mmCIF file of C-alpha atoms in Angstrom:
data_model
loop_
_atom_site.group_PDB
_atom_site.id
_atom_site.type_symbol
_atom_site.label_atom_id
_atom_site.label_comp_id
_atom_site.label_asym_id
_atom_site.label_seq_id
_atom_site.Cartn_x
_atom_site.Cartn_y
_atom_site.Cartn_z
ATOM 1 C CA UNK A 1 0.490 -20.598 -0.035
ATOM 2 C CA UNK A 2 1.971 -17.290 1.098
ATOM 3 C CA UNK A 3 0.069 -14.228 -0.154
ATOM 4 C CA UNK A 4 1.970 -11.196 -1.442
ATOM 5 C CA UNK A 5 0.885 -7.544 -1.123
ATOM 6 C CA UNK A 6 2.597 -4.576 -2.789
ATOM 7 C CA UNK A 7 1.738 -1.030 -1.663
ATOM 8 C CA UNK A 8 2.210 1.735 -4.269
ATOM 9 C CA UNK A 9 2.584 5.511 -4.091
ATOM 10 C CA UNK A 10 4.459 7.952 -6.316
ATOM 11 C CA UNK A 11 7.979 8.107 -4.865
ATOM 12 C CA UNK A 12 7.929 5.208 -2.393
ATOM 13 C CA UNK A 13 9.220 7.397 0.429
ATOM 14 C CA UNK A 14 6.074 8.421 2.357
ATOM 15 C CA UNK A 15 2.752 6.642 1.928
ATOM 16 C CA UNK A 16 3.644 3.196 0.587
ATOM 17 C CA UNK A 17 6.526 2.570 3.029
ATOM 18 C CA UNK A 18 4.170 3.679 5.825
ATOM 19 C CA UNK A 19 1.546 1.185 4.612
ATOM 20 C CA UNK A 20 4.248 -1.487 4.444
ATOM 21 C CA UNK A 21 5.359 -0.693 8.009
ATOM 22 C CA UNK A 22 1.827 -0.645 9.432
ATOM 23 C CA UNK A 23 0.943 -3.934 7.695
ATOM 24 C CA UNK A 24 4.129 -5.659 8.863
ATOM 25 C CA UNK A 25 3.501 -4.481 12.418
ATOM 26 C CA UNK A 26 -0.059 -5.820 12.453
ATOM 27 C CA UNK A 27 1.047 -9.140 10.982
ATOM 28 C CA UNK A 28 3.826 -9.455 13.551
ATOM 29 C CA UNK A 29 1.438 -8.722 16.455
ATOM 30 C CA UNK A 30 -0.931 -11.380 15.123
ATOM 31 C CA UNK A 31 1.852 -13.933 14.630
ATOM 32 C CA UNK A 32 1.266 -13.958 10.867
ATOM 33 C CA UNK A 33 4.512 -12.466 9.544
ATOM 34 C CA UNK A 34 5.374 -15.662 7.728
ATOM 35 C CA UNK A 35 2.002 -15.951 5.980
ATOM 36 C CA UNK A 36 2.040 -12.703 4.007
ATOM 37 C CA UNK A 37 4.860 -11.007 2.090
ATOM 38 C CA UNK A 38 4.642 -7.215 2.244
ATOM 39 C CA UNK A 39 6.570 -4.786 0.025
ATOM 40 C CA UNK A 40 6.208 -1.280 -1.384
ATOM 41 C CA UNK A 41 7.196 0.565 -4.544
ATOM 42 C CA UNK A 42 6.768 3.871 -6.329
ATOM 43 C CA UNK A 43 5.543 4.764 -9.772
ATOM 44 C CA UNK A 44 8.627 6.950 -10.348
ATOM 45 C CA UNK A 45 12.304 6.117 -9.882
ATOM 46 C CA UNK A 46 13.439 9.461 -8.457
ATOM 47 C CA UNK A 47 14.071 8.114 -4.930
ATOM 48 C CA UNK A 48 15.241 4.594 -5.830
ATOM 49 C CA UNK A 49 17.610 3.246 -3.177
ATOM 50 C CA UNK A 50 16.697 5.908 -0.603
ATOM 51 C CA UNK A 51 15.098 5.227 2.788
ATOM 52 C CA UNK A 52 11.659 6.631 3.564
ATOM 53 C CA UNK A 53 11.335 10.364 4.150
ATOM 54 C CA UNK A 54 12.824 11.140 7.609
ATOM 55 C CA UNK A 55 9.610 12.898 8.618
ATOM 56 C CA UNK A 56 7.519 9.817 7.828
ATOM 57 C CA UNK A 57 10.030 7.617 9.648
ATOM 58 C CA UNK A 58 9.774 9.856 12.746
ATOM 59 C CA UNK A 59 5.970 10.026 12.763
ATOM 60 C CA UNK A 60 5.671 6.278 12.188
ATOM 61 C CA UNK A 61 8.216 5.549 14.947
ATOM 62 C CA UNK A 62 6.132 7.540 17.440
ATOM 63 C CA UNK A 63 3.316 5.085 16.733
ATOM 64 C CA UNK A 64 5.600 2.071 17.005
ATOM 65 C CA UNK A 65 6.169 1.380 13.314
ATOM 66 C CA UNK A 66 9.561 0.633 11.797
ATOM 67 C CA UNK A 67 10.036 1.910 8.239
ATOM 68 C CA UNK A 68 13.250 0.301 7.057
ATOM 69 C CA UNK A 69 12.687 -0.396 3.373
ATOM 70 C CA UNK A 70 14.495 1.343 0.532
ATOM 71 C CA UNK A 71 12.570 2.988 -2.278
ATOM 72 C CA UNK A 72 12.198 1.197 -5.580
ATOM 73 C CA UNK A 73 10.172 1.681 -8.710
ATOM 74 C CA UNK A 74 7.275 -0.587 -9.643
ATOM 75 C CA UNK A 75 8.468 -3.120 -12.217
ATOM 76 C CA UNK A 76 5.525 -4.246 -14.361
ATOM 77 C CA UNK A 77 7.515 -7.130 -15.835
ATOM 78 C CA UNK A 78 8.036 -8.685 -12.388
ATOM 79 C CA UNK A 79 5.583 -7.133 -9.944
ATOM 80 C CA UNK A 80 2.340 -7.880 -11.793
ATOM 81 C CA UNK A 81 3.176 -11.573 -11.778
ATOM 82 C CA UNK A 82 4.797 -11.787 -8.350
ATOM 83 C CA UNK A 83 2.211 -9.996 -6.204
ATOM 84 C CA UNK A 84 -1.319 -11.167 -5.474
ATOM 85 C CA UNK A 85 -2.523 -7.696 -4.438
ATOM 86 C CA UNK A 86 -1.243 -4.323 -5.652
ATOM 87 C CA UNK A 87 -2.660 -1.578 -3.450
ATOM 88 C CA UNK A 88 -2.322 2.049 -4.564
ATOM 89 C CA UNK A 89 -2.600 5.141 -2.384
ATOM 90 C CA UNK A 90 -4.539 7.424 -4.726
ATOM 91 C CA UNK A 91 -6.416 7.719 -8.012
ATOM 92 C CA UNK A 92 -3.402 8.909 -9.991
ATOM 93 C CA UNK A 93 -1.260 5.937 -9.010
ATOM 94 C CA UNK A 94 -4.183 3.543 -9.445
ATOM 95 C CA UNK A 95 -4.759 4.761 -13.002
ATOM 96 C CA UNK A 96 -1.049 4.658 -13.793
ATOM 97 C CA UNK A 97 -0.612 1.073 -12.581
ATOM 98 C CA UNK A 98 -3.724 -0.003 -14.498
ATOM 99 C CA UNK A 99 -2.304 1.683 -17.632
ATOM 100 C CA UNK A 100 0.832 -0.468 -17.396
ATOM 101 C CA UNK A 101 -1.336 -3.578 -17.708
ATOM 102 C CA UNK A 102 -1.801 -3.184 -21.444
ATOM 103 C CA UNK A 103 -3.434 -6.604 -21.934
ATOM 104 C CA UNK A 104 -5.694 -6.305 -18.857
ATOM 105 C CA UNK A 105 -4.207 -9.498 -17.441
ATOM 106 C CA UNK A 106 -3.659 -8.184 -13.916
ATOM 107 C CA UNK A 107 -6.396 -5.593 -13.404
ATOM 108 C CA UNK A 108 -8.111 -7.768 -10.796
ATOM 109 C CA UNK A 109 -4.976 -7.520 -8.607
ATOM 110 C CA UNK A 110 -5.017 -3.700 -8.398
ATOM 111 C CA UNK A 111 -6.898 -1.893 -5.615
ATOM 112 C CA UNK A 112 -7.061 1.504 -3.919
ATOM 113 C CA UNK A 113 -6.062 1.579 -0.256
ATOM 114 C CA UNK A 114 -9.088 3.590 0.806
ATOM 115 C CA UNK A 115 -11.374 0.998 -0.717
ATOM 116 C CA UNK A 116 -10.899 -1.154 2.380
ATOM 117 C CA UNK A 117 -12.077 1.211 5.091
ATOM 118 C CA UNK A 118 -15.588 1.990 6.181
ATOM 119 C CA UNK A 119 -15.089 5.780 6.008
ATOM 120 C CA UNK A 120 -16.627 6.678 2.644
ATOM 121 C CA UNK A 121 -15.477 10.308 2.957
ATOM 122 C CA UNK A 122 -11.820 9.265 2.592
ATOM 123 C CA UNK A 123 -11.151 8.789 -1.112
ATOM 124 C CA UNK A 124 -7.337 8.769 -1.200
ATOM 125 C CA UNK A 125 -4.307 8.607 1.031
ATOM 126 C CA UNK A 126 -2.988 12.143 0.415
ATOM 127 C CA UNK A 127 0.661 12.782 -0.358
ATOM 128 C CA UNK A 128 2.130 14.414 2.787
ATOM 129 C CA UNK A 129 5.408 15.513 1.202
ATOM 130 C CA UNK A 130 4.573 19.235 1.081
ATOM 131 C CA UNK A 131 1.975 19.375 3.838
ATOM 132 C CA UNK A 132 4.021 19.486 7.047
ATOM 133 C CA UNK A 133 3.696 17.371 10.182
ATOM 134 C CA UNK A 134 -0.082 17.180 10.032
ATOM 135 C CA UNK A 135 0.072 15.536 6.603
ATOM 136 C CA UNK A 136 2.193 12.654 7.897
ATOM 137 C CA UNK A 137 -0.185 12.135 10.813
ATOM 138 C CA UNK A 138 -3.176 12.133 8.464
ATOM 139 C CA UNK A 139 -1.547 9.431 6.324
ATOM 140 C CA UNK A 140 -0.982 7.235 9.371
ATOM 141 C CA UNK A 141 -4.521 7.901 10.630
ATOM 142 C CA UNK A 142 -5.969 6.811 7.289
ATOM 143 C CA UNK A 143 -3.797 3.703 7.110
ATOM 144 C CA UNK A 144 -4.685 2.680 10.658
ATOM 145 C CA UNK A 145 -8.353 3.633 10.694
ATOM 146 C CA UNK A 146 -9.522 3.421 7.102
ATOM 147 C CA UNK A 147 -7.061 1.183 5.334
ATOM 148 C CA UNK A 148 -4.968 -1.405 7.150
ATOM 149 C CA UNK A 149 -6.637 -2.276 10.389
ATOM 150 C CA UNK A 150 -8.048 -5.182 12.302
ATOM 151 C CA UNK A 151 -11.598 -4.568 11.135
ATOM 152 C CA UNK A 152 -11.410 -3.491 7.500
ATOM 153 C CA UNK A 153 -14.552 -4.241 5.563
ATOM 154 C CA UNK A 154 -14.356 -6.388 2.441
ATOM 155 C CA UNK A 155 -14.741 -4.267 -0.662
ATOM 156 C CA UNK A 156 -16.076 -5.051 -4.096
ATOM 157 C CA UNK A 157 -14.250 -3.879 -7.201
ATOM 158 C CA UNK A 158 -16.490 -4.839 -10.060
ATOM 159 C CA UNK A 159 -16.614 -8.629 -9.846
ATOM 160 C CA UNK A 160 -13.752 -9.029 -7.346
ATOM 161 C CA UNK A 161 -13.707 -8.858 -3.561
ATOM 162 C CA UNK A 162 -10.705 -8.446 -1.305
ATOM 163 C CA UNK A 163 -10.601 -8.656 2.453
ATOM 164 C CA UNK A 164 -7.661 -6.646 3.779
ATOM 165 C CA UNK A 165 -7.964 -8.034 7.284
ATOM 166 C CA UNK A 166 -4.494 -8.652 8.524
ATOM 167 C CA UNK A 167 -5.551 -10.533 11.631
ATOM 168 C CA UNK A 168 -6.506 -13.429 9.373
ATOM 169 C CA UNK A 169 -4.935 -14.990 6.347
ATOM 170 C CA UNK A 170 -5.879 -13.194 3.176
ATOM 171 C CA UNK A 171 -8.076 -15.490 1.063
#
């Protein structure tokens, strides 16, 4: 059965499309593109239908990533049921997504991106929108080194464990 991962940030134009692009690239290199569905969304609808921020597209392209998705807003009616894993970029978005699950039916599907890396000093993927070129590079560094990579450590979230190792099928 094909697993489905949804990456979430606020506007779906910087961090979550970058995570989507990095994940798709790793899966393609490993020959696993058909085994995992990857998508991204935002918690707000301000940028719906827009491509990723041109600065994020440029920084990602320099590292070989293609960011070609269009922004959309998280749809709790569909996305909670459709996706196996909902991975947020920061505390604010994590809390917001959890708050949309009023009956606590899907809480075990929601994770923070930085929960997968071994670097305990990185707590969030910071929003680069107002931080200049360095901010976009930091986001990509975190995604590659501390989030989506070929050696991410399994993480416990209460009674649930998720292995975000894209060189293997996600359990």
